[in-house]
Coordinates of C-alpha atoms in Angstrom, one line a residue:
Chain H
X1 CA 5.5 11.7 -13.8
X2 CA 2.2 10.3 -14.0
X3 CA 0.1 9.8 -10.4
X4 CA -2.7 8.3 -9.3
X5 CA -5.3 11.1 -7.5
X6 CA -8.0 11.0 -5.3
X7 CA -10.6 13.0 -4.3
X8 CA -11.5 14.0 -1.3
X9 CA -8.9 14.6 0.4
X10 CA -10.9 14.5 3.6
X11 CA -14.9 13.3 3.4
X12 CA -16.9 13.8 6.5
X13 CA -20.0 11.8 6.7
X14 CA -22.9 10.7 9.3
X15 CA -23.0 7.3 10.2
X16 CA -26.0 5.1 7.4
X17 CA -24.9 7.6 4.8
X18 CA -23.3 6.4 1.4
X19 CA -20.1 7.7 0.2
X20 CA -18.6 7.5 -2.9
X21 CA -14.5 7.7 -3.1
X22 CA -13.3 8.7 -6.6
X23 CA -9.8 8.0 -8.1
X24 CA -8.3 8.5 -11.1
X25 CA -5.7 5.9 -12.1
X26 CA -2.5 6.7 -14.1
X27 CA -4.0 6.1 -17.6
X28 CA -1.8 3.4 -19.2
X29 CA -2.4 1.2 -16.2
X30 CA -4.9 -1.7 -16.5
X31 CA -5.2 -3.1 -12.6
X32 CA -6.9 -1.1 -9.6
X33 CA -6.8 -2.0 -5.9
X34 CA -8.7 -0.3 -3.2
X35 CA -6.9 -0.4 0.6
X36 CA -7.4 1.1 3.7
X37 CA -5.5 2.0 7.3
X38 CA -7.9 2.3 10.3
X39 CA -5.9 4.8 12.5
X40 CA -2.8 3.3 13.9
X41 CA -3.5 -0.6 12.3
X42 CA -2.2 -2.3 9.3
X43 CA -2.7 -0.9 5.6
X44 CA -5.4 -3.6 4.4
X45 CA -6.3 -5.0 1.0
X46 CA -9.8 -4.6 0.3
X47 CA -10.6 -5.2 -3.3
X48 CA -8.8 -5.5 -6.8
X49 CA -10.4 -4.7 -10.3
X50 CA -9.1 -6.0 -13.8
X51 CA -11.1 -6.1 -17.2
X52 CA -14.0 -4.3 -16.0
X53 CA -14.7 -6.8 -12.9
X54 CA -13.5 -7.4 -9.4
X55 CA -11.1 -9.9 -9.4
X56 CA -10.6 -10.7 -5.9
X57 CA -11.9 -8.9 -2.3
X58 CA -11.1 -9.4 0.9
X59 CA -13.9 -10.7 3.9
X60 CA -13.7 -6.8 5.0
X61 CA -15.3 -6.1 1.3
X62 CA -19.2 -6.8 2.0
X63 CA -22.2 -6.1 0.5
X64 CA -22.0 -2.8 1.3
X65 CA -18.9 -1.9 -0.6
X66 CA -18.9 -2.0 -4.4
X67 CA -16.4 -0.7 -7.0
X68 CA -17.0 0.7 -10.5
X69 CA -14.8 2.6 -13.4
X70 CA -18.0 4.4 -14.9
X71 CA -16.0 5.9 -17.7
X72 CA -12.3 4.4 -18.6
X73 CA -10.6 7.0 -16.3
X74 CA -12.6 7.4 -12.8
X75 CA -12.4 4.2 -10.5
X76 CA -15.0 4.6 -7.6
X77 CA -15.6 2.7 -4.2
X78 CA -19.0 3.2 -2.8
X79 CA -20.3 2.5 0.6
X80 CA -23.7 2.1 0.8
X81 CA -24.4 2.5 4.5
X82 CA -21.7 3.6 6.4
X83 CA -20.6 2.7 9.9
X84 CA -18.4 4.2 12.4
X85 CA -15.8 1.6 12.0
X86 CA -15.4 2.6 8.3
X87 CA -13.5 5.6 9.4
X88 CA -10.3 5.1 8.1
X89 CA -7.6 6.1 5.4
X90 CA -8.4 4.8 1.8
X91 CA -6.1 4.2 -0.7
X92 CA -6.4 3.5 -4.6
X93 CA -3.4 2.0 -6.2
X94 CA -3.0 1.1 -9.9
X95 CA -0.1 -0.7 -11.9
X96 CA 0.1 -1.3 -15.5
X97 CA 0.3 -5.1 -15.2
X98 CA 0.1 -8.4 -13.4
X99 CA 2.4 -8.2 -10.6
X100 CA 4.0 -5.0 -11.2
X101 CA 4.9 -2.7 -9.0
X102 CA 1.5 -0.6 -7.6
X103 CA 1.3 3.2 -7.4
X104 CA -0.7 4.6 -5.0
X105 CA -2.7 7.9 -4.2
X106 CA -2.4 10.4 -1.4
X107 CA -5.3 8.8 0.2
X108 CA -8.9 10.0 1.2
X109 CA -9.4 10.3 4.4
X110 CA -12.8 9.0 5.5
X111 CA -14.5 10.1 9.2
X112 CA -17.9 8.6 10.3
X113 CA -19.6 10.6 12.8
Chain K
X1 CA 0.2 -17.7 4.1
X2 CA 2.3 -14.6 3.2
X3 CA 2.7 -12.1 5.6
X4 CA 5.6 -9.6 6.4
X5 CA 6.9 -8.6 9.9
X6 CA 8.7 -5.4 10.7
X7 CA 10.7 -6.1 13.5
X8 CA 10.9 -2.6 15.1
X9 CA 7.4 0.2 15.5
X10 CA 10.2 3.2 15.6
X11 CA 13.9 3.4 14.7
X12 CA 16.0 7.1 15.5
X13 CA 18.8 7.6 14.2
X14 CA 21.4 10.7 13.7
X15 CA 21.5 12.3 10.5
X16 CA 24.3 11.4 8.8
X17 CA 24.8 7.9 10.5
X18 CA 23.6 4.6 8.8
X19 CA 20.0 3.4 9.0
X20 CA 18.6 -0.2 9.1
X21 CA 14.9 -1.1 8.8
X22 CA 14.2 -4.8 9.6
X23 CA 11.7 -6.8 7.6
X24 CA 11.1 -10.5 7.9
X25 CA 8.8 -12.8 5.2
X26 CA 7.2 -15.4 5.3
X27 CA 6.5 -17.1 1.6
X28 CA 5.4 -20.8 0.4
X29 CA 7.1 -19.6 -2.8
X30 CA 9.6 -17.1 -4.3
X31 CA 8.1 -14.1 -3.2
X32 CA 8.1 -10.4 -4.9
X33 CA 8.6 -8.2 -2.0
X34 CA 8.6 -4.0 -2.0
X35 CA 9.6 -1.1 0.4
X36 CA 7.1 1.9 0.2
X37 CA 7.5 5.0 2.3
X38 CA 5.2 7.2 3.3
X39 CA 5.7 10.8 4.3
X40 CA 3.2 12.8 6.4
X41 CA 0.0 13.4 4.5
X42 CA 0.9 11.6 1.7
X43 CA 0.6 8.7 -0.4
X44 CA 2.9 5.4 -0.3
X45 CA 5.7 5.7 -2.8
X46 CA 7.9 2.5 -3.8
X47 CA 11.2 2.7 -3.0
X48 CA 12.3 -0.5 -4.2
X49 CA 11.3 -4.1 -5.4
X50 CA 12.8 -7.5 -5.3
X51 CA 11.4 -10.0 -7.9
X52 CA 13.8 -12.4 -8.2
X53 CA 16.8 -10.8 -10.7
X54 CA 19.3 -9.9 -8.1
X55 CA 19.4 -10.7 -4.3
X56 CA 20.9 -6.7 -3.7
X57 CA 18.4 -4.2 -4.8
X58 CA 18.8 -0.7 -5.2
X59 CA 15.9 1.8 -4.9
X60 CA 15.5 5.6 -4.9
X61 CA 17.4 8.0 -2.9
X62 CA 20.1 6.2 -1.7
X63 CA 17.9 3.1 -0.2
X64 CA 18.9 -0.4 -0.9
X65 CA 17.5 -3.9 0.3
X66 CA 19.1 -7.5 0.5
X67 CA 17.3 -10.6 -0.1
X68 CA 18.3 -13.0 2.0
X69 CA 16.2 -16.5 1.8
X70 CA 18.5 -18.4 4.3
X71 CA 17.2 -15.7 6.8
X72 CA 13.8 -14.9 5.1
X73 CA 14.7 -11.4 5.4
X74 CA 14.7 -8.0 3.2
X75 CA 16.0 -5.4 5.6
X76 CA 16.2 -2.1 4.5
X77 CA 19.2 0.0 4.5
X78 CA 20.8 3.7 4.0
X79 CA 24.5 4.4 4.7
X80 CA 23.9 7.7 5.9
X81 CA 20.5 9.5 6.9
X82 CA 19.2 12.5 5.8
X83 CA 16.3 14.8 7.6
X84 CA 14.2 14.3 4.4
X85 CA 14.3 10.7 5.4
X86 CA 12.1 10.9 8.4
X87 CA 8.8 9.0 7.4
X88 CA 6.6 5.6 7.7
X89 CA 8.3 2.8 5.9
X90 CA 6.1 -0.2 5.0
X91 CA 7.8 -3.4 4.1
X92 CA 4.9 -5.4 1.7
X93 CA 4.7 -9.0 -0.2
X94 CA 2.3 -9.5 -3.0
X95 CA 0.3 -12.6 -3.4
X96 CA -0.9 -13.6 -6.5
X97 CA -4.5 -15.0 -6.9
X98 CA -6.8 -15.4 -10.0
X99 CA -4.4 -12.9 -12.2
X100 CA -3.6 -10.2 -9.7
X101 CA -1.7 -9.4 -7.0
X102 CA -2.7 -7.9 -3.9
X103 CA -0.4 -6.8 -1.3
X104 CA 0.3 -7.9 2.1
X105 CA 1.6 -5.4 4.1
X106 CA 3.5 -4.9 7.6
X107 CA 3.1 -2.9 10.5
X108 CA 5.3 0.0 9.5
X109 CA 8.0 1.4 11.0
X110 CA 8.5 5.2 12.0
X111 CA 12.0 6.4 11.5
X112 CA 12.8 9.8 13.1
X113 CA 16.2 11.5 12.1
X114 CA 17.7 13.8 14.8
X115 CA 19.5 16.7 14.0

C-alpha cells in the first residue's frame, strides 16, 4: 500500500538555524498538509496546500514558516530561524481529494537546542 | 467552531474484554468524523471515518464507531481487545475552508491492554 514518507525521522538543530523537513506524499494525491504535536499536547494543524499554493494556515504558521512543492513529488516545510518552542513532532499528510481521509507519515521529531 | 473532546486520557482493559473509547464532538453542521490510531514511533493510521452515509461505521482491526447526533457522540468500540491494540487513539473532526479540509484533533486516549 502506498504511504507518505518523511525524512529525517529525527532532526536536532541549534536555535536560530534554518531547518527543512521533507515529505513525499502519495503520488496521486492532490492535497497536502503539515501538522505538529508538541510533547504532551494535541496534534495541531499548521498549513494546507493545494494547486501549488497555500489554502489555509493557522496562527502558528507565521513568517518563519514556509512550504514548497519544488519538484512535483516532494513537499517541504521550512522553518527559517528555529526557536526552542518549535521542538515537536511534525507530521506530513496527503489526501486524494477534498474531504477525503488524510494519510499521515511517521513524523519528524525536531529537537531545538 | 468545530471541536472534539475525548473524555478519557487513559483507558486500561484486559485482553479479550470490550474496548470503549469516548468522543464527543461540537459542530455547527453535519461533521466528518474520523478515528486514527498511533502506535509508538509510528504515524497516524486511519481506523474508520463517518461522512453521513451510515451511522454505524465499521473500520479496520475489528473496530467500529456509532455516530449519535442526539448525543453528539462518536464513540469507538471493539468487542474483544488484543495486546496489539495498545496504542494512542485520536478522534478527529474535519473542517472545510477555502476548498480544503483541515483536521481538528482530540487530545488522544492511550489504550493499555493487560494480559
